[in-house]
């Protein structure tokens, strides 16, 4: 896995409250520093990174304690406006999030329960080919786990990968809340946000932050559920139709968009959760999902316009622009099978 070194990305950091630059906190490591060191920080996050503070004297995060570090990873969160609490930073180093669900199964069973995401792989290839220059910077929002089908991002030695999440991980260099990304404006060339926007309180604000940190003509690739049952419990908030997802990225020019998986996969989700409800057992649901894996094959028999109306998840690949899509344009954008009636 190739990640940018923490020292290399420090100049890109910005205060999540006022967006000023950051500096070392002279008061020392700060509250929570070094907590949970056994969990392992991101590959690019050197141990003992030390706490940071906002460089602006009039900012609330200039005074100590400002931003702590956990397991060597800076925690760059505006604690007053986030679900992440300062008093709970030690828990951010928990390794429990790294393997869960299908990811914990043996490889043969994992490929049945969670087959390779070929749509993501195709679109990530397009994104990587379109990145400019010899060392473009790509930001992974919600990158605690490496997403299905996006592995090429972490193998491309040309790309400087930056990842963050609200927990530490070997695939991230710092902890942050996507509603207030602690990076400078126009600081990255591309953003990957896969299976994340359903887990944030305000998806529009997160997309506005993605737009802000992207350079002119920067690229974004997003995948978000449309018809899926609740996952991640209390941290699951939102779903998007294909048109709703496109309008969420209305300040981007579309390169590609459509279903990630279709009605067959959507039915598989429903069968899984029906059995869970009847048996009160998540294990029974997962076992049923594995037994009915062939339902995914029905996705290939459904025409794209019908799949658009009944997708399990949708994707968007686009390029940053300043002009915003109008209300009339999003109505005309609809590509489903229901026509204008």
mmCIF file of C-alpha atoms in Angstrom:
data_model
loop_
_atom_site.group_PDB
_atom_site.id
_atom_site.type_symbol
_atom_site.label_atom_id
_atom_site.label_comp_id
_atom_site.label_asym_id
_atom_site.label_seq_id
_atom_site.Cartn_x
_atom_site.Cartn_y
_atom_site.Cartn_z
ATOM 1 C CA UNK A 1 0.000 0.000 0.000
ATOM 2 C CA UNK A 2 1.430 3.370 -1.051
ATOM 3 C CA UNK A 3 0.433 6.327 1.126
ATOM 4 C CA UNK A 4 1.903 9.808 1.307
ATOM 5 C CA UNK A 5 4.181 10.411 4.282
ATOM 6 C CA UNK A 6 2.616 12.496 7.023
ATOM 7 C CA UNK A 7 5.469 15.019 6.889
ATOM 8 C CA UNK A 8 4.782 15.529 3.182
ATOM 9 C CA UNK A 9 1.115 16.365 3.687
ATOM 10 C CA UNK A 10 1.498 18.573 6.769
ATOM 11 C CA UNK A 11 1.750 21.724 4.582
ATOM 12 C CA UNK A 12 -1.729 20.908 3.235
ATOM 13 C CA UNK A 13 -3.349 20.832 6.687
ATOM 14 C CA UNK A 14 -5.798 23.579 7.617
ATOM 15 C CA UNK A 15 -7.807 24.280 10.735
ATOM 16 C CA UNK A 16 -11.250 22.648 10.460
ATOM 17 C CA UNK A 17 -12.782 25.679 12.196
ATOM 18 C CA UNK A 18 -11.257 28.707 10.416
ATOM 19 C CA UNK A 19 -9.136 27.088 7.617
ATOM 20 C CA UNK A 20 -5.946 28.829 8.701
ATOM 21 C CA UNK A 21 -2.694 26.884 8.670
ATOM 22 C CA UNK A 22 -1.600 24.613 11.522
ATOM 23 C CA UNK A 23 1.525 24.660 13.670
ATOM 24 C CA UNK A 24 3.036 22.523 16.428
ATOM 25 C CA UNK A 25 1.390 23.001 19.812
ATOM 26 C CA UNK A 26 4.181 24.334 22.080
ATOM 27 C CA UNK A 27 2.289 23.146 25.154
ATOM 28 C CA UNK A 28 3.347 19.585 24.309
ATOM 29 C CA UNK A 29 1.602 16.540 22.929
ATOM 30 C CA UNK A 30 -1.777 17.754 24.121
ATOM 31 C CA UNK A 31 -4.831 15.910 25.354
ATOM 32 C CA UNK A 32 -5.050 12.360 24.105
ATOM 33 C CA UNK A 33 -1.575 12.275 22.522
ATOM 34 C CA UNK A 34 -0.202 8.801 22.057
ATOM 35 C CA UNK A 35 -3.398 7.104 23.196
ATOM 36 C CA UNK A 36 -4.014 3.673 21.764
ATOM 37 C CA UNK A 37 -0.550 3.369 20.277
ATOM 38 C CA UNK A 38 -0.958 -0.372 20.004
ATOM 39 C CA UNK A 39 -3.697 -0.010 17.383
ATOM 40 C CA UNK A 40 -1.327 1.213 14.698
ATOM 41 C CA UNK A 41 -1.717 4.487 12.854
ATOM 42 C CA UNK A 42 -1.681 5.007 9.103
ATOM 43 C CA UNK A 43 1.322 3.839 7.142
ATOM 44 C CA UNK A 44 2.235 7.445 6.420
ATOM 45 C CA UNK A 45 1.688 8.661 10.000
ATOM 46 C CA UNK A 46 4.918 8.599 11.914
ATOM 47 C CA UNK A 47 4.715 7.745 15.607
ATOM 48 C CA UNK A 48 5.069 10.682 17.957
ATOM 49 C CA UNK A 49 3.771 13.199 15.447
ATOM 50 C CA UNK A 50 2.742 15.480 18.313
ATOM 51 C CA UNK A 51 -0.275 17.689 18.752
ATOM 52 C CA UNK A 52 -1.076 20.584 16.453
ATOM 53 C CA UNK A 53 -2.893 23.867 16.885
ATOM 54 C CA UNK A 54 -4.355 26.526 14.605
ATOM 55 C CA UNK A 55 -1.852 29.209 13.651
ATOM 56 C CA UNK A 56 -4.495 31.972 13.842
ATOM 57 C CA UNK A 57 -4.301 33.626 17.310
ATOM 58 C CA UNK A 58 -8.018 34.497 17.342
ATOM 59 C CA UNK A 59 -9.173 30.916 16.590
ATOM 60 C CA UNK A 60 -10.546 28.730 19.381
ATOM 61 C CA UNK A 61 -8.112 26.000 18.306
ATOM 62 C CA UNK A 62 -5.043 28.197 18.802
ATOM 63 C CA UNK A 63 -5.160 27.728 22.551
ATOM 64 C CA UNK A 64 -4.104 24.439 24.142
ATOM 65 C CA UNK A 65 -5.344 21.781 24.194
ATOM 66 C CA UNK A 66 -6.047 22.072 20.475
ATOM 67 C CA UNK A 67 -5.720 19.017 18.213
ATOM 68 C CA UNK A 68 -4.348 15.867 19.879
ATOM 69 C CA UNK A 69 -2.783 12.906 18.148
ATOM 70 C CA UNK A 70 -3.834 9.284 18.627
ATOM 71 C CA UNK A 71 -1.486 6.422 17.781
ATOM 72 C CA UNK A 72 0.666 8.933 15.902
ATOM 73 C CA UNK A 73 -2.252 10.227 13.819
ATOM 74 C CA UNK A 74 -3.339 13.886 14.227
ATOM 75 C CA UNK A 75 -7.004 14.268 15.223
ATOM 76 C CA UNK A 76 -7.988 17.348 13.186
ATOM 77 C CA UNK A 77 -11.598 17.732 14.263
ATOM 78 C CA UNK A 78 -13.717 20.742 15.201
ATOM 79 C CA UNK A 79 -15.028 18.954 18.282
ATOM 80 C CA UNK A 80 -17.815 21.471 18.880
ATOM 81 C CA UNK A 81 -19.369 20.636 15.483
ATOM 82 C CA UNK A 82 -18.796 16.906 15.117
ATOM 83 C CA UNK A 83 -19.966 13.501 16.301
ATOM 84 C CA UNK A 84 -16.319 12.958 17.307
ATOM 85 C CA UNK A 85 -15.874 14.024 20.938
ATOM 86 C CA UNK A 86 -12.595 15.224 22.423
ATOM 87 C CA UNK A 87 -13.125 13.199 25.584
ATOM 88 C CA UNK A 88 -13.432 9.997 23.531
ATOM 89 C CA UNK A 89 -10.359 10.307 21.294
ATOM 90 C CA UNK A 90 -8.719 7.224 22.810
ATOM 91 C CA UNK A 91 -11.485 5.070 21.310
ATOM 92 C CA UNK A 92 -10.583 6.297 17.812
ATOM 93 C CA UNK A 93 -7.587 3.964 17.869
ATOM 94 C CA UNK A 94 -9.724 0.846 18.218
ATOM 95 C CA UNK A 95 -8.802 -1.748 15.566
ATOM 96 C CA UNK A 96 -12.328 -3.253 15.629
ATOM 97 C CA UNK A 97 -13.395 -1.393 12.482
ATOM 98 C CA UNK A 98 -10.706 -2.832 10.209
ATOM 99 C CA UNK A 99 -12.349 -6.201 9.457
ATOM 100 C CA UNK A 100 -16.077 -6.697 9.663
ATOM 101 C CA UNK A 101 -18.875 -8.489 7.865
ATOM 102 C CA UNK A 102 -17.855 -10.142 4.603
ATOM 103 C CA UNK A 103 -14.281 -8.820 4.962
ATOM 104 C CA UNK A 104 -13.683 -11.222 7.869
ATOM 105 C CA UNK A 105 -14.654 -14.340 5.872
ATOM 106 C CA UNK A 106 -12.170 -16.705 4.168
ATOM 107 C CA UNK A 107 -11.316 -15.545 0.637
ATOM 108 C CA UNK A 108 -13.538 -18.022 -1.310
ATOM 109 C CA UNK A 109 -16.586 -17.188 0.816
ATOM 110 C CA UNK A 110 -15.773 -13.483 0.751
ATOM 111 C CA UNK A 111 -15.843 -13.473 -3.063
ATOM 112 C CA UNK A 112 -19.333 -15.008 -2.918
ATOM 113 C CA UNK A 113 -20.643 -12.719 -0.194
ATOM 114 C CA UNK A 114 -18.884 -9.641 -1.591
ATOM 115 C CA UNK A 115 -17.776 -10.122 -5.212
ATOM 116 C CA UNK A 116 -15.291 -7.748 -6.855
ATOM 117 C CA UNK A 117 -16.778 -4.352 -7.707
ATOM 118 C CA UNK A 118 -16.017 -4.226 -11.435
ATOM 119 C CA UNK A 119 -17.803 -0.892 -11.924
ATOM 120 C CA UNK A 120 -15.523 0.756 -9.367
ATOM 121 C CA UNK A 121 -12.427 -0.839 -10.919
ATOM 122 C CA UNK A 122 -13.337 0.505 -14.374
ATOM 123 C CA UNK A 123 -14.040 4.006 -13.084
ATOM 124 C CA UNK A 124 -10.939 4.138 -10.904
ATOM 125 C CA UNK A 125 -8.884 3.211 -13.959
ATOM 126 C CA UNK A 126 -10.483 6.125 -15.846
ATOM 127 C CA UNK A 127 -9.799 8.469 -12.930
ATOM 128 C CA UNK A 128 -6.154 7.443 -12.580
ATOM 129 C CA UNK A 129 -5.583 7.859 -16.318
ATOM 130 C CA UNK A 130 -7.071 11.369 -16.184
ATOM 131 C CA UNK A 131 -4.952 12.595 -13.264
ATOM 132 C CA UNK A 132 -2.467 15.303 -14.277
ATOM 133 C CA UNK A 133 1.251 15.605 -13.688
ATOM 134 C CA UNK A 134 3.916 13.288 -12.331
ATOM 135 C CA UNK A 135 2.728 13.223 -8.682
ATOM 136 C CA UNK A 136 -0.998 14.001 -8.353
ATOM 137 C CA UNK A 137 -2.632 14.018 -4.927
ATOM 138 C CA UNK A 138 -5.697 11.866 -4.312
ATOM 139 C CA UNK A 139 -7.773 12.189 -1.136
ATOM 140 C CA UNK A 140 -9.755 9.211 0.180
ATOM 141 C CA UNK A 141 -12.675 10.391 2.332
ATOM 142 C CA UNK A 142 -13.705 7.753 4.850
ATOM 143 C CA UNK A 143 -10.710 5.598 4.003
ATOM 144 C CA UNK A 144 -10.349 3.442 7.140
ATOM 145 C CA UNK A 145 -10.887 0.366 4.977
ATOM 146 C CA UNK A 146 -9.735 -0.044 1.377
ATOM 147 C CA UNK A 147 -12.887 -0.058 -0.741
ATOM 148 C CA UNK A 148 -13.988 -2.853 -3.033
ATOM 149 C CA UNK A 149 -12.692 -2.253 -6.557
ATOM 150 C CA UNK A 150 -10.480 0.742 -5.741
ATOM 151 C CA UNK A 151 -7.317 -1.148 -4.834
ATOM 152 C CA UNK A 152 -5.484 0.284 -7.871
ATOM 153 C CA UNK A 153 -5.370 3.665 -6.132
ATOM 154 C CA UNK A 154 -3.088 2.211 -3.466
ATOM 155 C CA UNK A 155 -0.846 0.410 -5.959
ATOM 156 C CA UNK A 156 -0.142 3.383 -8.224
ATOM 157 C CA UNK A 157 3.270 4.711 -7.169
ATOM 158 C CA UNK A 158 2.703 7.875 -9.218
ATOM 159 C CA UNK A 159 -0.202 8.971 -7.002
ATOM 160 C CA UNK A 160 0.228 10.606 -3.602
ATOM 161 C CA UNK A 161 -2.635 9.076 -1.569
ATOM 162 C CA UNK A 162 -4.044 10.848 1.488
ATOM 163 C CA UNK A 163 -6.681 9.102 3.587
ATOM 164 C CA UNK A 164 -8.717 10.015 6.627
ATOM 165 C CA UNK A 165 -11.672 8.713 8.630
ATOM 166 C CA UNK A 166 -13.168 9.259 12.072
ATOM 167 C CA UNK A 167 -11.034 6.364 13.349
ATOM 168 C CA UNK A 168 -7.378 5.478 12.875
ATOM 169 C CA UNK A 169 -6.368 2.858 10.332
ATOM 170 C CA UNK A 170 -3.315 1.548 8.468
ATOM 171 C CA UNK A 171 -4.909 3.122 5.362
ATOM 172 C CA UNK A 172 -5.146 6.664 6.784
ATOM 173 C CA UNK A 173 -2.741 9.337 8.011
ATOM 174 C CA UNK A 174 -5.072 11.432 10.176
ATOM 175 C CA UNK A 175 -8.493 11.530 11.813
ATOM 176 C CA UNK A 176 -11.058 14.069 10.605
ATOM 177 C CA UNK A 177 -14.755 14.737 10.094
ATOM 178 C CA UNK A 178 -15.717 14.971 6.407
ATOM 179 C CA UNK A 179 -18.078 17.884 7.139
ATOM 180 C CA UNK A 180 -14.985 20.010 7.813
ATOM 181 C CA UNK A 181 -12.062 18.566 5.865
ATOM 182 C CA UNK A 182 -8.831 19.900 7.464
ATOM 183 C CA UNK A 183 -7.043 20.573 4.182
ATOM 184 C CA UNK A 184 -6.326 23.816 2.378
ATOM 185 C CA UNK A 185 -8.603 25.016 -0.410
ATOM 186 C CA UNK A 186 -7.590 23.724 -3.875
ATOM 187 C CA UNK A 187 -5.020 21.331 -2.419
ATOM 188 C CA UNK A 188 -5.818 17.951 -4.064
ATOM 189 C CA UNK A 189 -6.266 16.664 -7.608
ATOM 190 C CA UNK A 190 -8.866 13.965 -6.969
ATOM 191 C CA UNK A 191 -11.219 12.672 -4.279
ATOM 192 C CA UNK A 192 -12.513 9.147 -3.732
ATOM 193 C CA UNK A 193 -15.617 8.810 -1.542
ATOM 194 C CA UNK A 194 -16.987 5.268 -1.711
ATOM 195 C CA UNK A 195 -19.858 4.064 0.513
ATOM 196 C CA UNK A 196 -19.421 7.078 2.804
ATOM 197 C CA UNK A 197 -22.072 9.701 2.033
ATOM 198 C CA UNK A 198 -24.851 7.585 3.563
ATOM 199 C CA UNK A 199 -22.954 7.738 6.867
ATOM 200 C CA UNK A 200 -22.639 11.529 7.185
ATOM 201 C CA UNK A 201 -25.246 13.838 8.678
ATOM 202 C CA UNK A 202 -25.132 16.390 5.858
ATOM 203 C CA UNK A 203 -24.066 14.883 2.532
ATOM 204 C CA UNK A 204 -24.429 18.223 0.709
ATOM 205 C CA UNK A 205 -21.969 19.862 3.107
ATOM 206 C CA UNK A 206 -19.475 17.027 2.632
ATOM 207 C CA UNK A 207 -19.710 17.354 -1.159
ATOM 208 C CA UNK A 208 -19.227 21.128 -0.811
ATOM 209 C CA UNK A 209 -16.048 20.408 1.152
ATOM 210 C CA UNK A 210 -14.897 17.998 -1.548
ATOM 211 C CA UNK A 211 -15.492 20.739 -4.128
ATOM 212 C CA UNK A 212 -13.526 23.207 -1.990
ATOM 213 C CA UNK A 213 -10.397 21.077 -1.515
ATOM 214 C CA UNK A 214 -10.236 20.067 -5.199
ATOM 215 C CA UNK A 215 -8.126 22.070 -7.598
ATOM 216 C CA UNK A 216 -9.688 23.474 -10.781
ATOM 217 C CA UNK A 217 -10.704 20.557 -13.023
ATOM 218 C CA UNK A 218 -10.135 18.147 -10.118
ATOM 219 C CA UNK A 219 -11.859 14.762 -10.244
ATOM 220 C CA UNK A 220 -14.266 13.010 -7.897
ATOM 221 C CA UNK A 221 -15.462 9.408 -7.806
ATOM 222 C CA UNK A 222 -18.382 8.582 -5.512
ATOM 223 C CA UNK A 223 -20.481 5.497 -4.830
ATOM 224 C CA UNK A 224 -23.543 5.756 -2.609
ATOM 225 C CA UNK A 225 -26.420 3.373 -1.791
ATOM 226 C CA UNK A 226 -29.869 3.828 -3.290
ATOM 227 C CA UNK A 227 -31.883 0.762 -2.225
ATOM 228 C CA UNK A 228 -30.078 -0.879 0.672
ATOM 229 C CA UNK A 229 -31.135 -1.637 4.209
ATOM 230 C CA UNK A 230 -29.558 0.128 7.176
ATOM 231 C CA UNK A 231 -25.937 -0.800 7.800
ATOM 232 C CA UNK A 232 -23.586 0.678 10.424
ATOM 233 C CA UNK A 233 -26.550 1.117 12.755
ATOM 234 C CA UNK A 234 -26.787 4.592 14.241
ATOM 235 C CA UNK A 235 -24.295 5.914 11.685
ATOM 236 C CA UNK A 236 -26.507 5.387 8.629
ATOM 237 C CA UNK A 237 -28.614 8.359 7.507
ATOM 238 C CA UNK A 238 -29.212 8.812 3.779
ATOM 239 C CA UNK A 239 -30.010 7.183 0.429
ATOM 240 C CA UNK A 240 -29.970 8.685 -3.094
ATOM 241 C CA UNK A 241 -31.751 7.929 -6.348
ATOM 242 C CA UNK A 242 -29.612 8.277 -9.467
ATOM 243 C CA UNK A 243 -31.038 11.765 -10.085
ATOM 244 C CA UNK A 244 -30.634 12.751 -6.445
ATOM 245 C CA UNK A 245 -27.026 11.615 -6.489
ATOM 246 C CA UNK A 246 -26.356 13.599 -9.661
ATOM 247 C CA UNK A 247 -27.887 16.725 -8.123
ATOM 248 C CA UNK A 248 -25.762 16.247 -5.016
ATOM 249 C CA UNK A 249 -22.756 16.689 -7.341
ATOM 250 C CA UNK A 250 -24.390 19.508 -9.292
ATOM 251 C CA UNK A 251 -21.221 21.626 -9.252
ATOM 252 C CA UNK A 252 -19.369 18.930 -11.176
ATOM 253 C CA UNK A 253 -19.301 18.068 -14.859
ATOM 254 C CA UNK A 254 -20.353 14.462 -15.392
ATOM 255 C CA UNK A 255 -17.858 12.034 -16.912
ATOM 256 C CA UNK A 256 -19.905 8.969 -16.037
ATOM 257 C CA UNK A 257 -22.786 7.934 -13.784
ATOM 258 C CA UNK A 258 -25.137 5.014 -13.297
ATOM 259 C CA UNK A 259 -25.885 1.910 -11.221
ATOM 260 C CA UNK A 260 -23.087 0.135 -9.401
ATOM 261 C CA UNK A 261 -25.345 -2.885 -8.884
ATOM 262 C CA UNK A 262 -28.914 -3.467 -10.012
ATOM 263 C CA UNK A 263 -32.247 -4.975 -8.952
ATOM 264 C CA UNK A 264 -30.889 -8.486 -8.411
ATOM 265 C CA UNK A 265 -28.416 -7.223 -5.831
ATOM 266 C CA UNK A 266 -31.129 -5.074 -4.294
ATOM 267 C CA UNK A 267 -33.348 -8.162 -3.855
ATOM 268 C CA UNK A 268 -30.402 -9.985 -2.278
ATOM 269 C CA UNK A 269 -30.119 -7.220 0.316
ATOM 270 C CA UNK A 270 -33.839 -7.568 1.044
ATOM 271 C CA UNK A 271 -33.676 -11.367 1.368
ATOM 272 C CA UNK A 272 -30.756 -11.058 3.776
ATOM 273 C CA UNK A 273 -32.572 -8.588 5.997
ATOM 274 C CA UNK A 274 -35.904 -10.393 5.789
ATOM 275 C CA UNK A 275 -34.244 -13.506 7.200
ATOM 276 C CA UNK A 276 -32.481 -11.409 9.838
ATOM 277 C CA UNK A 277 -35.837 -10.057 10.947
ATOM 278 C CA UNK A 278 -37.546 -13.447 10.992
ATOM 279 C CA UNK A 279 -34.731 -15.216 12.842
ATOM 280 C CA UNK A 280 -33.341 -12.294 14.858
ATOM 281 C CA UNK A 281 -29.946 -13.403 13.563
ATOM 282 C CA UNK A 282 -27.506 -11.449 11.386
ATOM 283 C CA UNK A 283 -25.576 -14.674 10.827
ATOM 284 C CA UNK A 284 -28.686 -16.369 9.386
ATOM 285 C CA UNK A 285 -29.174 -13.403 7.083
ATOM 286 C CA UNK A 286 -25.601 -13.533 5.824
ATOM 287 C CA UNK A 287 -25.867 -17.288 5.279
ATOM 288 C CA UNK A 288 -29.033 -16.791 3.229
ATOM 289 C CA UNK A 289 -27.322 -14.064 1.214
ATOM 290 C CA UNK A 290 -24.512 -16.508 0.415
ATOM 291 C CA UNK A 291 -27.014 -19.194 -0.634
ATOM 292 C CA UNK A 292 -28.835 -16.805 -2.966
ATOM 293 C CA UNK A 293 -25.699 -15.181 -4.400
ATOM 294 C CA UNK A 294 -26.924 -16.046 -7.903
ATOM 295 C CA UNK A 295 -29.532 -13.283 -7.663
ATOM 296 C CA UNK A 296 -26.745 -10.826 -8.523
ATOM 297 C CA UNK A 297 -26.560 -12.413 -11.955
ATOM 298 C CA UNK A 298 -30.029 -11.043 -12.717
ATOM 299 C CA UNK A 299 -28.517 -7.558 -12.760
ATOM 300 C CA UNK A 300 -27.075 -8.355 -16.187
ATOM 301 C CA UNK A 301 -30.527 -9.169 -17.599
ATOM 302 C CA UNK A 302 -32.109 -5.836 -16.646
ATOM 303 C CA UNK A 303 -31.882 -2.979 -19.195
ATOM 304 C CA UNK A 304 -29.962 0.090 -17.945
ATOM 305 C CA UNK A 305 -33.037 2.336 -17.797
ATOM 306 C CA UNK A 306 -34.898 -0.104 -15.525
ATOM 307 C CA UNK A 307 -31.762 -0.678 -13.440
ATOM 308 C CA UNK A 308 -31.525 3.081 -12.943
ATOM 309 C CA UNK A 309 -34.880 3.039 -11.115
ATOM 310 C CA UNK A 310 -34.078 0.037 -8.918
ATOM 311 C CA UNK A 311 -30.319 0.094 -8.298
ATOM 312 C CA UNK A 312 -28.783 -1.110 -5.094
ATOM 313 C CA UNK A 313 -26.151 1.634 -5.359
ATOM 314 C CA UNK A 314 -25.170 4.361 -7.800
ATOM 315 C CA UNK A 315 -21.908 6.016 -8.834
ATOM 316 C CA UNK A 316 -20.765 9.391 -10.105
ATOM 317 C CA UNK A 317 -17.473 10.248 -11.786
ATOM 318 C CA UNK A 318 -17.051 13.933 -12.456
ATOM 319 C CA UNK A 319 -14.832 16.969 -12.847
ATOM 320 C CA UNK A 320 -14.969 20.071 -10.676
ATOM 321 C CA UNK A 321 -16.549 23.168 -12.153
ATOM 322 C CA UNK A 322 -18.005 26.411 -10.771
ATOM 323 C CA UNK A 323 -21.288 26.456 -12.692
ATOM 324 C CA UNK A 324 -24.123 24.789 -10.837
ATOM 325 C CA UNK A 325 -26.637 22.450 -12.464
ATOM 326 C CA UNK A 326 -30.077 24.075 -12.578
ATOM 327 C CA UNK A 327 -33.398 22.687 -11.387
ATOM 328 C CA UNK A 328 -34.574 22.352 -14.976
ATOM 329 C CA UNK A 329 -31.432 20.471 -15.939
ATOM 330 C CA UNK A 330 -31.821 17.887 -13.190
ATOM 331 C CA UNK A 331 -35.427 17.183 -14.214
ATOM 332 C CA UNK A 332 -34.282 16.705 -17.815
ATOM 333 C CA UNK A 333 -31.420 14.500 -16.605
ATOM 334 C CA UNK A 334 -33.639 11.548 -15.578
ATOM 335 C CA UNK A 335 -32.581 8.360 -17.423
ATOM 336 C CA UNK A 336 -34.928 5.771 -15.927
ATOM 337 C CA UNK A 337 -37.685 3.712 -17.511
ATOM 338 C CA UNK A 338 -40.671 5.728 -16.303
ATOM 339 C CA UNK A 339 -40.619 8.396 -19.010
ATOM 340 C CA UNK A 340 -42.267 11.725 -18.417
ATOM 341 C CA UNK A 341 -45.574 10.380 -17.119
#
